[in-house]
C-alpha positions as CSV (number, residue, x, y, z in Angstrom):
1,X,109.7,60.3,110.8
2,X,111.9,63.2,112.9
3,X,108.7,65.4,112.8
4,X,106.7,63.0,113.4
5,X,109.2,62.1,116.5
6,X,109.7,65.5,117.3
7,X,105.8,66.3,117.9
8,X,105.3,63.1,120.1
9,X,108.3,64.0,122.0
10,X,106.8,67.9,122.6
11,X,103.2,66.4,123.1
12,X,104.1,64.1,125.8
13,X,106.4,66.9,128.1
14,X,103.5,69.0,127.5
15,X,100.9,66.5,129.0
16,X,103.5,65.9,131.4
17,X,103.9,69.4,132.6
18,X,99.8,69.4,132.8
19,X,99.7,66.1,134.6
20,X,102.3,67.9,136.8
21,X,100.0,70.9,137.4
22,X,96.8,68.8,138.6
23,X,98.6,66.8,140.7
24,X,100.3,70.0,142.8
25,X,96.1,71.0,143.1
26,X,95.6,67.8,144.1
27,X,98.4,68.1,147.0
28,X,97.3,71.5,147.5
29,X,93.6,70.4,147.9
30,X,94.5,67.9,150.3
31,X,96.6,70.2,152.5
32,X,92.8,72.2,152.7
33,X,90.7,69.5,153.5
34,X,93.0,68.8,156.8
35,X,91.6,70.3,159.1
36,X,95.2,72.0,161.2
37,X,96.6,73.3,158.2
38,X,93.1,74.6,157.1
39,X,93.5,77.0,159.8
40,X,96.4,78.9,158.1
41,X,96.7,81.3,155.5
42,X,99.8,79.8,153.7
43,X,97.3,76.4,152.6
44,X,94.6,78.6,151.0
45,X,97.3,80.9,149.5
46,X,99.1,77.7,148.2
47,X,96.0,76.3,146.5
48,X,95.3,79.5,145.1
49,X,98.4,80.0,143.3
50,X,98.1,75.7,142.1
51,X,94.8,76.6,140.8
52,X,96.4,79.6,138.6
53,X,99.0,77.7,137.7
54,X,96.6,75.3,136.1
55,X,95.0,77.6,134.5
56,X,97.8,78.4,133.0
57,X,99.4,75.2,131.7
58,X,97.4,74.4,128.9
59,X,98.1,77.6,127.3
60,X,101.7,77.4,127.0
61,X,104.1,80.3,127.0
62,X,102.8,82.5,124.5
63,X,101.3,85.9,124.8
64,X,99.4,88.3,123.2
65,X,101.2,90.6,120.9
66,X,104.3,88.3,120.5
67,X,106.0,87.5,117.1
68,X,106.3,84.3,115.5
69,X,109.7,84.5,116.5
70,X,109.6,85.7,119.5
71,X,107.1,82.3,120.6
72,X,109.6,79.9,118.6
73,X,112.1,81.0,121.8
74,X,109.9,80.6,124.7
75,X,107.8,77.2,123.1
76,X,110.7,74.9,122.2
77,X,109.3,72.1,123.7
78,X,105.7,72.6,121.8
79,X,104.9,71.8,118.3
80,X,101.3,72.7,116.5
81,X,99.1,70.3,115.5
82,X,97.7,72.0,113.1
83,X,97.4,75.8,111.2
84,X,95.1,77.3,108.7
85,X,93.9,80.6,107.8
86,X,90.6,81.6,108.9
87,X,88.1,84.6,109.1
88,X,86.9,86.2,111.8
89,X,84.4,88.9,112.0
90,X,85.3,89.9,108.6
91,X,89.6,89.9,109.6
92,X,91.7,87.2,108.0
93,X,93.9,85.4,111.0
94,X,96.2,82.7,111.0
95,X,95.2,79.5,113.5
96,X,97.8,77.5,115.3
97,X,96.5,75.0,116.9
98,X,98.1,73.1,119.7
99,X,97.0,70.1,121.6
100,X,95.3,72.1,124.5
101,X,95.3,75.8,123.2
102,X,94.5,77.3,119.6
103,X,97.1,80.6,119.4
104,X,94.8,82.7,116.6
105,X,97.3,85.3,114.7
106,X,96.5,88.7,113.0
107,X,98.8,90.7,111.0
108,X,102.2,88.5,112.4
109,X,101.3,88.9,116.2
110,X,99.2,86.7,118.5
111,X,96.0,88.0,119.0
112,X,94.3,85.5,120.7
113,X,94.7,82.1,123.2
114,X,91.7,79.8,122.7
115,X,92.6,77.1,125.6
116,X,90.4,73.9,124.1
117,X,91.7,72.0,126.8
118,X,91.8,73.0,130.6
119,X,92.8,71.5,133.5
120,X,89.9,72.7,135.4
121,X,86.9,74.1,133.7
122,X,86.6,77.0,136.5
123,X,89.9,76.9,137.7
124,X,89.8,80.7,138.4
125,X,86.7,81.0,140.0
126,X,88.2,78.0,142.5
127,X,91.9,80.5,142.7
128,X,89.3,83.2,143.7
129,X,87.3,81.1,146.6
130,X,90.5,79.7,147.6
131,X,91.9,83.2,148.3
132,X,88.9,84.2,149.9
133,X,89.0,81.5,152.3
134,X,92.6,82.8,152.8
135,X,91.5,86.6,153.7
136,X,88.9,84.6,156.5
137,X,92.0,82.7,158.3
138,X,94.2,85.9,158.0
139,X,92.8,87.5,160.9
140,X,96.0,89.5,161.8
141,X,95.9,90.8,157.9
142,X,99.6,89.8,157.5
143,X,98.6,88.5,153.6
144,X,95.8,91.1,152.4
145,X,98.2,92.9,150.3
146,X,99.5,89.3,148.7
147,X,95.6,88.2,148.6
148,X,94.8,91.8,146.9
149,X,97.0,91.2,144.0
150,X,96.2,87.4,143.5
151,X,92.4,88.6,143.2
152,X,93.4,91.1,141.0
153,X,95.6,89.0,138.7
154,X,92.1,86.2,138.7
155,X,90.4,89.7,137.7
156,X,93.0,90.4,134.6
157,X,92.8,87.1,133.4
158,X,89.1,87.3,133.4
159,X,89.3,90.6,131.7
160,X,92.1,88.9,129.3
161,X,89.4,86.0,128.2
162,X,86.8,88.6,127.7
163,X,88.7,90.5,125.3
164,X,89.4,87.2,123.4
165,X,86.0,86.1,123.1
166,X,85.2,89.4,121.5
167,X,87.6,89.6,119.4
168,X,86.1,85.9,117.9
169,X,83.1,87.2,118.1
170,X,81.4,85.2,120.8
171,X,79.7,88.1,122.1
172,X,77.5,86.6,124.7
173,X,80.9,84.6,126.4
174,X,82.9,88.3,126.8
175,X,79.7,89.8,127.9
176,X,79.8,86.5,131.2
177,X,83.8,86.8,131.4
178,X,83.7,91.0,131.7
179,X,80.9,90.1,134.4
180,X,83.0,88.1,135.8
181,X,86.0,90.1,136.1
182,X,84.0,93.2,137.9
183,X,82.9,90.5,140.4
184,X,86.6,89.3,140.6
185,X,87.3,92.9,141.5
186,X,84.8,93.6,143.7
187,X,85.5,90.8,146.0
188,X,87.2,91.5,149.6
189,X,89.8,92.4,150.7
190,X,90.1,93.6,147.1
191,X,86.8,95.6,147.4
192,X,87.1,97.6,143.7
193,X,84.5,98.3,141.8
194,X,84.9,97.8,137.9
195,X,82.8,100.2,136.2
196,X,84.4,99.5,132.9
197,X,84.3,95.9,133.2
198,X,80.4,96.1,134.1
199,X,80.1,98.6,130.8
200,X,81.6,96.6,128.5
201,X,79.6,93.5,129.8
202,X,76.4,95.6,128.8
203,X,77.8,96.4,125.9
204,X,78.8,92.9,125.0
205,X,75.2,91.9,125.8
206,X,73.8,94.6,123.6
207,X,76.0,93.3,120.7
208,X,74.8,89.6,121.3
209,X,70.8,90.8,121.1
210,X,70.5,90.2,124.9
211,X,68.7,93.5,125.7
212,X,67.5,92.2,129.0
213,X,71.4,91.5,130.5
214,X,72.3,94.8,128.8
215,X,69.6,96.8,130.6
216,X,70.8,95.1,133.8
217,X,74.7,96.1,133.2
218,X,74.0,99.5,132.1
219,X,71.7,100.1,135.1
220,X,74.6,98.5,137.9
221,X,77.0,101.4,136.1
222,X,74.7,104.1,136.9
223,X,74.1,102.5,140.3
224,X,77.9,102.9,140.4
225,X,78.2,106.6,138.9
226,X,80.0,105.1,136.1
227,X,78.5,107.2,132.8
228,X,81.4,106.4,130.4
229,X,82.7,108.1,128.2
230,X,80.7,112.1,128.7
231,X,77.8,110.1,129.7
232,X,77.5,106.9,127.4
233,X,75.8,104.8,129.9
234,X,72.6,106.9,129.5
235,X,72.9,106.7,125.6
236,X,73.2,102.7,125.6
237,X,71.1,102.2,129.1
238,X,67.9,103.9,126.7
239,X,69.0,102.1,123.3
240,X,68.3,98.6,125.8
241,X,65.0,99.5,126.9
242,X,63.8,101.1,123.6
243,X,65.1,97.6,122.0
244,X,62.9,95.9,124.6
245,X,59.9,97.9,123.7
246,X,59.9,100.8,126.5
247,X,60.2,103.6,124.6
248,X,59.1,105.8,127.6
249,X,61.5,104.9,129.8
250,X,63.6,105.3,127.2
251,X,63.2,108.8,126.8
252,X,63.4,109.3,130.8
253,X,66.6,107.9,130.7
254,X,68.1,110.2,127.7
255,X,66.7,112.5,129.7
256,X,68.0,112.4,132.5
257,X,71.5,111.4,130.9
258,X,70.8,114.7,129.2
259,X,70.6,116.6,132.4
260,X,74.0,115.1,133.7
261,X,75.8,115.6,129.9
262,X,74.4,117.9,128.0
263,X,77.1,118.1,125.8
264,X,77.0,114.4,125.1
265,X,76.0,113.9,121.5
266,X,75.0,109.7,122.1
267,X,72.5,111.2,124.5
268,X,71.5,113.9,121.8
269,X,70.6,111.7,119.0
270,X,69.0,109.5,121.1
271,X,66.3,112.2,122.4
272,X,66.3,114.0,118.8
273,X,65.7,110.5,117.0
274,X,63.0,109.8,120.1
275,X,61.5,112.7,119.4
276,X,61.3,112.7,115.9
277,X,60.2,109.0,115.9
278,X,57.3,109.6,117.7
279,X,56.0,112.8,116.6
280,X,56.3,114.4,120.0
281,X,57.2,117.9,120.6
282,X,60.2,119.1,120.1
283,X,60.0,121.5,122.1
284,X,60.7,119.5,124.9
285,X,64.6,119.2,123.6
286,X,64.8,123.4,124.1
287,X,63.2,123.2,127.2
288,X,66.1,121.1,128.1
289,X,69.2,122.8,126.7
290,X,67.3,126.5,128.1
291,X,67.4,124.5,131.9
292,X,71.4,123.8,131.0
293,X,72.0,126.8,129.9
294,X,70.8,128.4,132.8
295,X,73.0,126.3,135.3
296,X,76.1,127.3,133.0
297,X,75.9,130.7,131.0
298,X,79.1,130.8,129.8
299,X,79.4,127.1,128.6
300,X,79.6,127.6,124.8
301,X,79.1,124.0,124.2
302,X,75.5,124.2,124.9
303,X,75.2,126.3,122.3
304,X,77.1,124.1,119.9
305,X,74.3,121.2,121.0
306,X,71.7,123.7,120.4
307,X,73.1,124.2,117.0
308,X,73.1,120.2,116.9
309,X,69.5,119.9,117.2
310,X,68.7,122.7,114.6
311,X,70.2,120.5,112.3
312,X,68.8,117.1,112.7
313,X,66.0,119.2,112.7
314,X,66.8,120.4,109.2
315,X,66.8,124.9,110.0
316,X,69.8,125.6,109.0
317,X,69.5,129.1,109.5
318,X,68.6,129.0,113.4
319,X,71.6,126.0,113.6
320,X,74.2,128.4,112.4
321,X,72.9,131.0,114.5
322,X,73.5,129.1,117.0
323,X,76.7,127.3,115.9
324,X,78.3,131.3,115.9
325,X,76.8,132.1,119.5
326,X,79.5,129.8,120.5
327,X,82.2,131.9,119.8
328,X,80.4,135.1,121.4
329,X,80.8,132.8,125.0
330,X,84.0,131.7,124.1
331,X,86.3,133.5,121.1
332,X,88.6,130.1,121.7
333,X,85.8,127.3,121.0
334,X,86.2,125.7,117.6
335,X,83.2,123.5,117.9
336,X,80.9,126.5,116.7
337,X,82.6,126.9,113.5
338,X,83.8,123.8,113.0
339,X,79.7,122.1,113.1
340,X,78.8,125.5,110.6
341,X,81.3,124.2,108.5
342,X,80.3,121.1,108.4
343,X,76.9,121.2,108.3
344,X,76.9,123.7,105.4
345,X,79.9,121.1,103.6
346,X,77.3,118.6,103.9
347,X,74.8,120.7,102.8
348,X,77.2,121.1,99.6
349,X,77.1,117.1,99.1
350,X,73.8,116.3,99.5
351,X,73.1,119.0,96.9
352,X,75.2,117.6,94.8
353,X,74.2,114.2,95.0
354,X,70.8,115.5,94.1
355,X,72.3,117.4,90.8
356,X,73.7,114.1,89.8
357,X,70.4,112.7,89.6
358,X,68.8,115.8,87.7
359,X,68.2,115.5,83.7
360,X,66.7,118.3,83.7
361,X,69.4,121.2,82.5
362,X,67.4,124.2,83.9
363,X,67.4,122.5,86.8
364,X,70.3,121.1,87.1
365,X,72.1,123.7,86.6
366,X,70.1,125.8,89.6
367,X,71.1,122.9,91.6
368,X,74.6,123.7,90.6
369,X,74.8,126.8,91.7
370,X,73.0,125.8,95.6
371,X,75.8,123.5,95.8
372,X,78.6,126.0,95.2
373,X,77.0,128.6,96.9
374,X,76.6,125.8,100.1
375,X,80.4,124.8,99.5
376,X,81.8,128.4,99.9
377,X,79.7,129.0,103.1
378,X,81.8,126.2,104.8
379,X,85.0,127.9,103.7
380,X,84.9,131.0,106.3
381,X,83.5,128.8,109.0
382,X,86.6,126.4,108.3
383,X,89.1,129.3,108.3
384,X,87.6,130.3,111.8
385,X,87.9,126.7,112.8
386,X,91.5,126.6,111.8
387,X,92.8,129.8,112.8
388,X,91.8,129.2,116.8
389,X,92.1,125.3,117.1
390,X,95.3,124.4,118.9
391,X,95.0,120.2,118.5
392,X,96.6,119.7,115.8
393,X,94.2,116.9,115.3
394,X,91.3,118.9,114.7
395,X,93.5,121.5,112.4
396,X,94.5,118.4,109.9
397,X,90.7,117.4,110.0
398,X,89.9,121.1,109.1
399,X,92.4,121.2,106.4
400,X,91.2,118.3,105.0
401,X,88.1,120.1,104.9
402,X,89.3,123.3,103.4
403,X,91.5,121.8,101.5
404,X,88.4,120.0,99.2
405,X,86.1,123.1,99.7
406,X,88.9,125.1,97.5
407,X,89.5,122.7,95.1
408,X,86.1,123.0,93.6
409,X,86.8,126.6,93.0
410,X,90.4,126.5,91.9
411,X,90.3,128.1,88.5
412,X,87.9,130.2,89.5
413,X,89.9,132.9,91.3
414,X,93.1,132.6,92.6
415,X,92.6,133.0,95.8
416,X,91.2,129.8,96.0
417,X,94.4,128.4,93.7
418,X,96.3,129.7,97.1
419,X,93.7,128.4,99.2
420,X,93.6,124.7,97.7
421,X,97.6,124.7,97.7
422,X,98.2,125.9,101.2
423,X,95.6,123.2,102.8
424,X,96.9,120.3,100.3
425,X,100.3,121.1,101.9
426,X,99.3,120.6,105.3
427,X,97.0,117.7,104.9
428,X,100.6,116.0,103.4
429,X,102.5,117.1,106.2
430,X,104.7,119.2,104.3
């Protein structure tokens, strides 16, 4: 019967608070529609910050990230209705549901607010137009620095609820709500393009099956100059239209995403899978990497993408070739010998997988020997790797490497003992 009283006692200064909040817009909305005090800045502002207030009552005090504990201080007054464990997108989270908000838990911090209950369905798209009506009535400017930073707090929030609908999963809602927030940001006196907003709205899309939305996201980045991440855009902009059946224009894309990043491998694959998945000539992807190369001779990266496409071609021979020009242009570029390595340590595996399947013991025992003689080839490119890398990132990955390559060949000579025992070290951060 306390809890009971308790909960009722919580739940009604809640809906009083949010009673409390509708009726300041209400006052606030009022002051608009008169027509004197429409005329100055301090009504719109005033409406604005009711309407964000609103929007944030129903969620209550919590935020993301917080503790258990740490939302026990700050939510006193506010008892859950319910909780149960659920599943989302494959992660098991803890639901807390209150009467206007669910708070969604993973691993013992909040991870997302789920408001079922708002004040205001759109009550930030009415903060924005309210402080867009304020900018029009400021015409001395005295607010646009106070009117920036409300617009950009209505373009957080929308940012906020996009990252919350993807993290449940409801693609298509975080694809509208990142939309949302670039058009939050682009909006005067604020006037800032969101290129990362409008990416990951096309990339939302992409994730929902809506091709059509993605191609049109994708296409306002480049309109932008916004690539991504060494040229991304391009990558996913030609994945849309290839999805939607325009495989030509898909290819003019990678293209000419190609002749901004040549170095992007997202932009590689896609051209080497286009090419490849067509039958068309492949020559096209040399002509390509010949044109970069002769706008920058001394880039050894090209090389290392030229060594890229060898392989997904399958010659090994002209991919290592051209893995090791790399360090002819630059003796302090890893990536040469650290793609050798790798492609010859895959070369090892796939071998082996092959001899797994072999009954035959002639043969598999010739198999056998491809895959150690494949194996040992990645062990000098590794070395390489390791000796001239200085991020320590890349040295543990090529350790890890090493460290497996000499295993295999342990008992064999002790070199190799020393080999395996130095690299096991380092991989366990002794």
């Amino acid at each position: 019967m306390a809890l009971v009283s308790s909960m009722t006692i919580a739940n009604a200064q809640q809906a009083k608070d949010i009673a409390a909040a509708k009726a300041a817009v209400e006052a606030a909305k009022a002051d608009a529609d008169n027509a004197k005090k429409a005329t100055k800045v301090a009504t719109w502002l005033n409406l604005a910050s009711k309407y964000m207030a609103a929007y944030a009552a129903p969620a209550g005090s919590g935020w993301a990230g917080a503790t258990s504990q740490e939302l026990a201080l700050v939510m006193k007054n506010a008892r859950p209705v319910s909780e149960e464990t659920v599943v989302v997108n494959g992660k098991e989270m803890t639901k807390t549901s209150y009467a206007n908000a669910d708070y969604y838990f993973a691993d013992g911090r909040l991870s997302v607010i789920d408001v079922t209950k708002p004040i205001f369905d759109n009550a930030l798209e009415l903060a924005l137009a309210a402080y867009v009506k304020a900018a029009e009535v400021d015409t001395k400017g005295s607010k646009t620095a106070d009117i920036k930073k409300g617009i950009q707090t209505i373009a957080d929030k929308y940012n906020e609820e996009a990252f919350y609908a993807y993290t449940l999963g409801n693609m298509e809602k975080a694809s509208e709500k990142f939309e949302a927030c670039a058009k939050a940001s682009a909006t005067a006196p604020l006037s800032k393009e969101d290129g990362e907003a409008i990416y990951n709205a096309g990339f939302t899309a992409s994730s929902a099956g809506n091709y059509e939305r993605a191609k049109a996201m994708y296409e306002k980045c480049i309109s932008l100059e916004y690539s991504g991440e060494d040229g991304d855009v391009y990558a996913k902009l030609a994945d849309a239209y290839d999805k939607l059946g325009d495989k030509s224009r898909a290819k003019d894309i990678l293209e000419q995403g190609f002749t901004a990043f040549p170095s992007s491998q997202g932009i590689l694959i896609g051209l080497i899978n286009y090419y490849v998945s067509t039958n068309s000539d492949t020559d096209r992807l040399f002509t390509l990497i010949d044109d970069a190369k002769k706008n920058e001779p001394n880039n050894a990266s090209l090389y290392y993408v030229e060594g890229n496409i060898y392989k997904e071609l399958g010659d090994v021979e002209k991919a290592v070739a051209a893995y090791e020009k790399c360090a002819e242009i630059n003796p302090e570029y890893e990536f040469g010998f650290i793609g050798a390595g790798i492609l010859y340590y895959n070369q090892a595996v796939e071998i082996q997988e092959k001899a797994s399947q072999e009954y035959d013991d002639n043969k598999y025992m010739a198999l056998v020997a491809e895959f150690e003689t494949a194996l040992k080839n990645s062990i000098p490119q590794f070395e390489k790797a390791y000796a001239i890398t200085k991020d320590n990132e890349t040295k543990l990955s090529v350790a890890d490497f090493l460290k497996n390559a000499y295993y295999r060949f342990r008992d064999e000579d002790p070199k190799y003992m020393e080999g395996y025992e130095k690299y096991s070290k380092i991989v366990a951060g002794e």
